[in-house]
C-alpha cells in the first residue's frame, strides 16, 4: 500500500496528472505500432507487390528515426522540448494516415518515414519532459510506468494485429491507431505550453549533414546485412565508415573509449541495447528451427522478457535511493547470463524451454539497467546539453542494435543458414556476451560527483 501511495503521489497529482497520461499514451502508441507492423508486414507487402522491398519499411523507419533523434536533441537544447513534443506526434499521426491509405510501396515507405521522424522526435522530447517535470527521486517511478506501458502491447499487440489484419485488413493496423495518436497530441499541447526553458551556453554541435550521414550509414549496413553479395560488401564497408565518422560527432567526447562519467553512460546504453537486441532478433529463429516450436510459441519467451522488464523496472521505481551505478552493473551481468543461455538454447542438444529462463533473466536486467542509465544521464548532463546527450544515448542504442542484428545475418550466411542456424547463433551469443561483459567492466569506475 505504501508503494502504491508513493506512485500515486508522483504520477497522479494535479501537477503531474496530465503530463503522466500524455507521456504514457505516446509510449503506448509507439509500442503498439512497433508490435503490430512486424506482424502485419508480410500481408501488406504482398498486397502492395513489394516483396523485393520487404525489409525497407523497417529500414526507412530506422533511418528517419536516427535523423529525427539528432535534430530533436538540438532543438530541445536551444528552445526546450515544447515544439518537438507537439511536432513528433503530429508527424507520427500523418505517417499513420499515409501508410494506412497507401496504394503502392512508395506511399507505404513515405508513411514509415513520417512515423520514424515522429517517433525519434517525440522520444527525445518526452525524455526531456520527464527531466523538467519530475525530480530526481520521482523519475524512477515514471521510468517504471513507461516500462509498464510496453507490457500490454508486447503481450497482446502481435495477436491483435494478426486478428485485425485477417478480419479487417492490414490498413487498420495503422488507421486504428489514429484516434490514439490524436488524443496524445491534444493532451501534449497544454503540457508544452506550460514548459519554460532556461538557455545556457551552447556548444557547437553536429547538424543535419552529419545526422544524414549517420542515417545513410545505418541504411547501407542494414541493407548489406540483409542482402549479402560482393557489391553489398563494398557499400556496407562505406556505410560503416560513414557511420563511424558521424557517430564520433554525435556522441559526447570519450564515449568510444568509455571515459568515466557521461561517456560511460552513453556507451552503456549502446552496449546493453545491442546485446539484448541481438538475442531478441534471433531467439525465435532458434526456437522454431532448432527445437521445432510453432510461430506462436517461438516468440513466447520474448513476452516473458517484457513482463520481467516491467516488473524489475517497477521494483527499482520503489527504491529511488538505490545506487544507479550498481544497478547498471548488475543489469549488464544479468544480460550477459541471458545471452549465454541463448547460445546454449540455439544448440540442438540443449533443451529449448531454457529460453524462458534466458528471457526472464535478461528482461529483469534490462528493467533495472535502462532506468538507471536515464537517471545517470540526467545527473551528469548540464540542463542545456540534455537534449544532445539524450539523442546520443538513443542513437547509440539504435546503431548498435542494427549492427548486432546485421552481424547475426552475416554469420548465418557465412557459417550456417536460416534452416540450420546453430553454429552461427553460437558465435553470435558469445559476441553478445562479450559486449555485456565489457559493460560490467566499464561501469566499475565512476568519477566523484558533488
C-alpha positions as semicolon CSV with decimal commas, in nm:
position;residue;x (nm);y (nm);z (nm)
1;X;0,000;0,000;0,000
2;X;0,289;0,235;0,077
3;X;0,438;0,169;-0,267
4;X;0,106;0,231;-0,441
5;X;0,059;0,553;-0,246
6;X;0,407;0,670;-0,346
7;X;0,334;0,602;-0,715
8;X;0,003;0,788;-0,696
9;X;0,178;1,073;-0,520
10;X;0,426;1,106;-0,807
11;X;0,225;1,026;-1,118
12;X;-0,130;1,133;-1,045
13;X;-0,104;1,458;-0,853
14;X;-0,279;1,760;-1,003
15;X;0,062;1,893;-1,106
16;X;0,171;1,576;-1,287
17;X;-0,151;1,405;-1,397
18;X;-0,177;1,546;-1,750
19;X;0,193;1,503;-1,817
20;X;0,182;1,143;-1,695
21;X;-0,120;1,045;-1,905
22;X;0,004;1,217;-2,220
23;X;0,354;1,068;-2,193
24;X;0,230;0,716;-2,129
25;X;-0,022;0,744;-2,411
26;X;0,254;0,836;-2,656
27;X;0,476;0,549;-2,535
28;X;0,187;0,302;-2,562
29;X;0,107;0,426;-2,912
30;X;0,465;0,375;-3,033
31;X;0,476;0,032;-2,867
32;X;0,154;-0,088;-3,031
33;X;0,271;0,039;-3,368
34;X;0,606;-0,137;-3,330
35;X;0,450;-0,470;-3,237
36;X;0,168;-0,450;-3,491
37;X;0,365;-0,355;-3,800
38;X;0,602;-0,653;-3,769
39;X;0,302;-0,887;-3,755
40;X;0,119;-0,731;-4,050
41;X;0,424;-0,673;-4,270
42;X;0,407;-0,998;-4,476
43;X;0,046;-0,927;-4,568
44;X;0,092;-0,560;-4,653
45;X;0,399;-0,605;-4,877
46;X;0,227;-0,891;-5,059
47;X;-0,082;-0,677;-5,114
48;X;0,131;-0,392;-5,249
49;X;0,351;-0,625;-5,459
50;X;0,659;-0,517;-5,266
51;X;0,816;-0,847;-5,166
52;X;1,155;-0,741;-5,303
53;X;1,145;-0,441;-5,067
54;X;1,031;-0,640;-4,763
55;X;1,293;-0,500;-4,524
56;X;1,266;-0,139;-4,636
57;X;0,960;-0,038;-4,428
58;X;1,169;-0,126;-4,121
59;X;1,484;0,035;-4,259
60;X;1,302;0,355;-4,361
61;X;1,158;0,390;-4,010
62;X;1,501;0,339;-3,850
63;X;1,682;0,581;-4,081
64;X;1,422;0,855;-4,029
65;X;1,434;0,797;-3,653
66;X;1,811;0,849;-3,649
67;X;1,782;1,185;-3,824
68;X;1,491;1,296;-3,608
69;X;1,665;1,196;-3,285
70;X;1,968;1,414;-3,362
71;X;1,765;1,715;-3,474
72;X;1,518;1,686;-3,187
73;X;1,806;1,690;-2,940
74;X;1,943;2,010;-3,091
75;X;1,604;2,184;-3,088
76;X;1,539;2,076;-2,729
77;X;1,870;2,224;-2,614
78;X;1,814;2,551;-2,797
79;X;1,441;2,609;-2,745
80;X;1,325;2,344;-2,500
81;X;1,113;2,033;-2,570
82;X;0,782;2,211;-2,633
83;X;0,797;2,223;-3,014
84;X;0,933;1,867;-3,066
85;X;0,678;1,740;-2,817
86;X;0,394;1,859;-3,040
87;X;0,563;1,812;-3,378
88;X;0,659;1,450;-3,305
89;X;0,306;1,312;-3,251
90;X;0,186;1,525;-3,543
91;X;0,437;1,366;-3,780
92;X;0,358;1,021;-3,642
93;X;-0,015;1,081;-3,695
94;X;0,047;1,189;-4,054
95;X;0,258;0,878;-4,110
96;X;-0,021;0,652;-3,984
97;X;-0,266;0,807;-4,230
98;X;-0,025;0,790;-4,526
99;X;0,074;0,429;-4,456
100;X;-0,283;0,323;-4,387
101;X;-0,406;0,463;-4,720
102;X;-0,101;0,360;-4,927
103;X;-0,170;0,227;-5,275
104;X;0,188;0,121;-5,350
105;X;0,519;0,062;-5,174
106;X;0,632;0,418;-5,236
107;X;0,348;0,559;-5,028
108;X;0,398;0,294;-4,760
109;X;0,765;0,388;-4,731
110;X;0,672;0,758;-4,715
111;X;0,437;0,680;-4,429
112;X;0,706;0,485;-4,248
113;X;0,950;0,775;-4,290
114;X;0,697;1,012;-4,131
115;X;0,640;0,767;-3,848
116;X;1,015;0,737;-3,791
117;X;1,054;1,115;-3,787
118;X;0,770;1,144;-3,539
119;X;0,895;0,864;-3,316
120;X;1,253;0,991;-3,297
121;X;1,136;1,347;-3,233
122;X;0,890;1,270;-2,956
123;X;1,102;1,013;-2,771
124;X;1,376;1,268;-2,712
125;X;1,121;1,533;-2,616
126;X;0,945;1,304;-2,368
127;X;1,279;1,221;-2,205
128;X;1,344;1,592;-2,159
129;X;0,988;1,643;-2,036
130;X;1,046;1,388;-1,759
131;X;1,365;1,569;-1,665
132;X;1,182;1,903;-1,640
133;X;0,865;1,793;-1,461
134;X;0,981;1,521;-1,220
135;X;1,256;1,542;-0,958
136;X;1,549;1,302;-0,937
137;X;1,371;1,088;-0,675
138;X;1,044;1,091;-0,874
139;X;1,191;0,990;-1,209
140;X;1,240;0,618;-1,125
141;X;0,862;0,589;-1,077
142;X;0,796;0,750;-1,414
143;X;1,050;0,526;-1,586
144;X;0,878;0,225;-1,429
145;X;0,545;0,348;-1,567
146;X;0,700;0,385;-1,914
147;X;0,824;0,025;-1,897
148;X;0,478;-0,091;-1,790
149;X;0,329;0,090;-2,090
150;X;0,516;-0,156;-2,315
151;X;0,377;-0,466;-2,145
152;X;0,024;-0,466;-2,287
153;X;0,143;-0,402;-2,646
154;X;0,411;-0,671;-2,607
155;X;0,162;-0,927;-2,477
156;X;-0,144;-0,860;-2,693
157;X;-0,006;-0,644;-2,974
158;X;0,101;-0,920;-3,217
159;X;-0,221;-1,117;-3,160
160;X;-0,446;-0,813;-3,201
161;X;-0,255;-0,702;-3,511
162;X;-0,289;-1,051;-3,657
163;X;-0,664;-1,057;-3,599
164;X;-0,706;-0,707;-3,742
165;X;-0,501;-0,799;-4,049
166;X;-0,702;-1,115;-4,104
167;X;-1,053;-0,978;-4,047
168;X;-1,037;-0,603;-4,119
169;X;-0,728;-0,566;-4,336
170;X;-0,371;-0,456;-4,270
171;X;-0,455;-0,088;-4,324
172;X;-0,636;-0,080;-3,990
173;X;-0,314;-0,169;-3,811
174;X;-0,220;0,191;-3,894
175;X;-0,556;0,365;-3,915
176;X;-0,682;0,208;-3,592
177;X;-0,411;0,398;-3,403
178;X;-0,510;0,738;-3,543
179;X;-0,754;0,822;-3,259
180;X;-0,489;0,728;-3,001
181;X;-0,229;0,946;-3,175
182;X;-0,472;1,237;-3,198
183;X;-0,561;1,207;-2,830
184;X;-0,193;1,207;-2,734
185;X;-0,126;1,514;-2,948
186;X;-0,418;1,708;-2,798
187;X;-0,308;1,622;-2,444
188;X;0,053;1,724;-2,507
189;X;-0,034;2,071;-2,638
190;X;-0,131;2,219;-2,297
191;X;0,168;2,042;-2,137
192;X;0,401;2,202;-2,392
193;X;0,252;2,546;-2,331
194;X;0,336;2,530;-1,961
195;X;0,702;2,444;-2,012
196;X;0,974;2,700;-1,960
197;X;1,326;2,673;-2,095
198;X;1,641;2,821;-1,944
199;X;1,901;2,894;-2,209
200;X;2,260;2,801;-2,136
201;X;2,595;2,821;-2,307
202;X;2,552;2,631;-2,631
203;X;2,831;2,421;-2,773
204;X;2,872;2,384;-3,145
205;X;2,705;2,055;-3,231
206;X;2,685;1,842;-3,542
207;X;2,393;1,930;-3,766
208;X;2,170;1,775;-4,028
209;X;2,452;1,675;-4,266
210;X;2,616;1,458;-4,001
211;X;2,277;1,319;-3,898
212;X;2,202;1,224;-4,259
213;X;2,546;1,062;-4,289
214;X;2,473;0,851;-3,981
215;X;2,132;0,756;-4,119
216;X;2,279;0,664;-4,457
217;X;2,542;0,453;-4,285
218;X;2,276;0,265;-4,087
219;X;2,071;0,210;-4,405
220;X;2,372;0,081;-4,602
221;X;2,478;-0,155;-4,326
222;X;2,126;-0,287;-4,272
223;X;2,067;-0,347;-4,641
224;X;2,409;-0,508;-4,688
225;X;2,348;-0,746;-4,397
226;X;2,006;-0,846;-4,531
227;X;2,121;-0,884;-4,895
228;X;2,477;-1,029;-4,886
229;X;2,673;-1,007;-5,211
230;X;3,013;-0,879;-5,330
231;X;2,857;-0,539;-5,400
232;X;2,697;-0,536;-5,055
233;X;3,041;-0,583;-4,902
234;X;3,157;-0,262;-5,071
235;X;2,868;-0,034;-4,982
236;X;2,839;-0,196;-4,640
237;X;3,201;-0,100;-4,568
238;X;3,136;0,253;-4,697
239;X;2,829;0,275;-4,474
240;X;3,028;0,158;-4,172
241;X;3,293;0,423;-4,237
242;X;3,034;0,699;-4,277
243;X;2,859;0,584;-3,960
244;X;3,183;0,575;-3,760
245;X;3,279;0,927;-3,865
246;X;2,929;1,063;-3,797
247;X;2,879;0,895;-3,462
248;X;3,200;1,042;-3,320
249;X;3,042;1,386;-3,369
250;X;2,701;1,284;-3,242
251;X;2,804;1,146;-2,902
252;X;2,989;1,309;-2,608
253;X;3,370;1,304;-2,634
254;X;3,515;0,991;-2,478
255;X;3,213;0,770;-2,549
256;X;3,405;0,530;-2,773
257;X;3,668;0,475;-2,501
258;X;3,404;0,477;-2,223
259;X;3,563;0,757;-2,024
260;X;3,416;0,756;-1,670
261;X;3,109;0,971;-1,628
262;X;2,870;1,076;-1,904
263;X;3,061;0,894;-2,183
264;X;3,029;0,567;-1,991
265;X;2,654;0,623;-1,950
266;X;2,604;0,673;-2,326
267;X;2,834;0,380;-2,410
268;X;2,642;0,160;-2,164
269;X;2,313;0,220;-2,342
270;X;2,474;0,127;-2,673
271;X;2,630;-0,193;-2,539
272;X;2,321;-0,301;-2,348
273;X;2,079;-0,227;-2,631
274;X;2,295;-0,404;-2,889
275;X;2,343;-0,716;-2,677
276;X;1,975;-0,759;-2,595
277;X;1,852;-0,673;-2,945
278;X;2,075;-0,941;-3,096
279;X;1,919;-1,204;-2,872
280;X;1,563;-1,080;-2,932
281;X;1,607;-1,089;-3,310
282;X;1,732;-1,448;-3,335
283;X;1,582;-1,633;-3,039
284;X;1,252;-1,705;-3,221
285;X;1,454;-1,846;-3,513
286;X;1,637;-2,083;-3,279
287;X;1,315;-2,191;-3,112
288;X;1,142;-2,258;-3,444
289;X;1,418;-2,423;-3,648
290;X;1,631;-2,591;-3,382
291;X;1,357;-2,705;-3,143
292;X;1,052;-2,718;-3,371
293;X;0,831;-2,471;-3,184
294;X;0,541;-2,325;-3,382
295;X;0,547;-1,949;-3,456
296;X;0,327;-1,855;-3,161
297;X;0,534;-2,049;-2,906
298;X;0,865;-1,947;-3,063
299;X;0,801;-1,585;-2,973
300;X;0,655;-1,653;-2,629
301;X;0,988;-1,618;-2,441
302;X;1,005;-1,257;-2,561
303;X;0,672;-1,194;-2,389
304;X;0,828;-1,330;-2,070
305;X;1,114;-1,084;-2,106
306;X;0,867;-0,795;-2,143
307;X;0,696;-0,897;-1,820
308;X;1,014;-0,922;-1,614
309;X;1,144;-0,599;-1,771
310;X;0,835;-0,418;-1,642
311;X;0,843;-0,594;-1,304
312;X;1,211;-0,514;-1,243
313;X;1,157;-0,155;-1,353
314;X;0,871;-0,129;-1,104
315;X;1,096;-0,259;-0,825
316;X;1,365;-0,001;-0,895
317;X;1,096;0,267;-0,901
318;X;1,005;0,179;-0,543
319;X;1,362;0,239;-0,427
320;X;1,481;0,576;-0,562
321;X;1,773;0,575;-0,318
322;X;1,936;0,265;-0,465
323;X;2,276;0,317;-0,629
324;X;2,217;0,355;-1,000
325;X;2,579;0,268;-1,077
326;X;2,543;-0,068;-0,902
327;X;2,207;-0,138;-1,063
328;X;2,353;-0,071;-1,407
329;X;2,642;-0,308;-1,344
330;X;2,404;-0,575;-1,215
331;X;2,188;-0,531;-1,524
332;X;2,486;-0,592;-1,750
333;X;2,568;-0,909;-1,556
334;X;2,213;-1,042;-1,592
335;X;2,209;-0,970;-1,966
336;X;2,543;-1,150;-2,002
337;X;2,392;-1,458;-1,837
338;X;2,084;-1,431;-2,060
339;X;2,272;-1,418;-2,391
340;X;2,498;-1,706;-2,287
341;X;2,187;-1,913;-2,217
342;X;2,059;-1,807;-2,560
343;X;2,376;-1,951;-2,713
344;X;2,310;-2,286;-2,546
345;X;1,942;-2,282;-2,643
346;X;2,047;-2,233;-3,006
347;X;2,216;-2,575;-2,999
348;X;2,005;-2,887;-3,068
349;X;2,147;-3,074;-2,768
350;X;2,020;-2,811;-2,521
351;X;1,653;-2,800;-2,405
352;X;1,451;-2,525;-2,569
353;X;1,247;-2,441;-2,262
354;X;1,552;-2,275;-2,103
355;X;1,491;-1,989;-2,348
356;X;1,228;-1,876;-2,099
357;X;1,492;-1,860;-1,826
358;X;1,718;-1,658;-2,054
359;X;1,444;-1,407;-2,128
360;X;1,328;-1,382;-1,767
361;X;1,681;-1,300;-1,651
362;X;1,761;-1,073;-1,945
363;X;1,434;-0,882;-1,919
364;X;1,491;-0,821;-1,548
365;X;1,842;-0,695;-1,621
366;X;1,710;-0,451;-1,879
367;X;1,438;-0,340;-1,639
368;X;1,686;-0,223;-1,377
369;X;1,956;-0,102;-1,615
370;X;1,762;0,120;-1,858
371;X;1,607;0,348;-1,591
372;X;1,947;0,369;-1,422
373;X;2,106;0,484;-1,748
374;X;1,840;0,752;-1,794
375;X;1,883;0,879;-1,438
376;X;2,264;0,884;-1,459
377;X;2,247;1,065;-1,792
378;X;2,042;1,347;-1,639
379;X;2,268;1,365;-1,334
380;X;2,581;1,402;-1,546
381;X;2,427;1,642;-1,802
382;X;2,403;2,020;-1,771
383;X;2,045;2,123;-1,842
384;X;2,132;2,298;-2,170
385;X;2,301;1,978;-2,302
386;X;2,038;1,723;-2,202
387;X;1,884;1,718;-2,549
388;X;2,215;1,640;-2,718
389;X;2,305;1,374;-2,463
390;X;1,961;1,212;-2,475
391;X;1,972;1,192;-2,854
392;X;2,326;1,048;-2,832
393;X;2,203;0,781;-2,593
394;X;1,913;0,684;-2,819
395;X;2,133;0,695;-3,128
396;X;2,387;0,460;-2,972
397;X;2,111;0,215;-2,885
398;X;1,973;0,209;-3,240
399;X;2,313;0,189;-3,409
400;X;2,448;-0,100;-3,204
401;X;2,115;-0,283;-3,229
402;X;2,131;-0,254;-3,607
403;X;2,493;-0,371;-3,603
404;X;2,435;-0,678;-3,386
405;X;2,126;-0,784;-3,579
406;X;2,316;-0,734;-3,904
407;X;2,615;-0,925;-3,771
408;X;2,384;-1,215;-3,696
409;X;2,269;-1,211;-4,057
410;X;2,628;-1,216;-4,179
411;X;2,708;-1,512;-3,954
412;X;2,409;-1,703;-4,088
413;X;2,540;-1,651;-4,439
414;X;2,898;-1,746;-4,357
415;X;2,867;-2,025;-4,100
416;X;2,520;-2,172;-4,132
417;X;2,175;-2,099;-4,275
418;X;1,833;-1,996;-4,156
419;X;1,729;-2,361;-4,167
420;X;2,023;-2,479;-3,952
421;X;2,141;-2,172;-3,759
422;X;2,306;-2,336;-3,455
423;X;2,677;-2,264;-3,536
424;X;2,610;-1,902;-3,632
425;X;2,391;-1,832;-3,330
426;X;2,651;-1,984;-3,100
427;X;2,913;-1,738;-3,226
428;X;2,661;-1,453;-3,210
429;X;2,577;-1,536;-2,848
430;X;2,945;-1,530;-2,748
431;X;2,982;-1,191;-2,917
432;X;2,677;-1,051;-2,739
433;X;2,801;-1,187;-2,406
434;X;3,134;-1,014;-2,468
435;X;2,952;-0,682;-2,514
436;X;2,770;-0,732;-2,184
437;X;3,093;-0,822;-2,004
438;X;3,256;-0,506;-2,141
439;X;2,961;-0,321;-1,986
440;X;3,031;-0,480;-1,647
441;X;3,395;-0,370;-1,673
442;X;3,339;-0,009;-1,779
443;X;3,075;0,052;-1,510
444;X;3,308;-0,038;-1,223
445;X;3,467;0,306;-1,213
446;X;3,286;0,642;-1,187
447;X;3,409;0,995;-1,121
448;X;3,335;1,160;-0,790
449;X;3,022;1,374;-0,812
450;X;2,921;1,650;-0,571
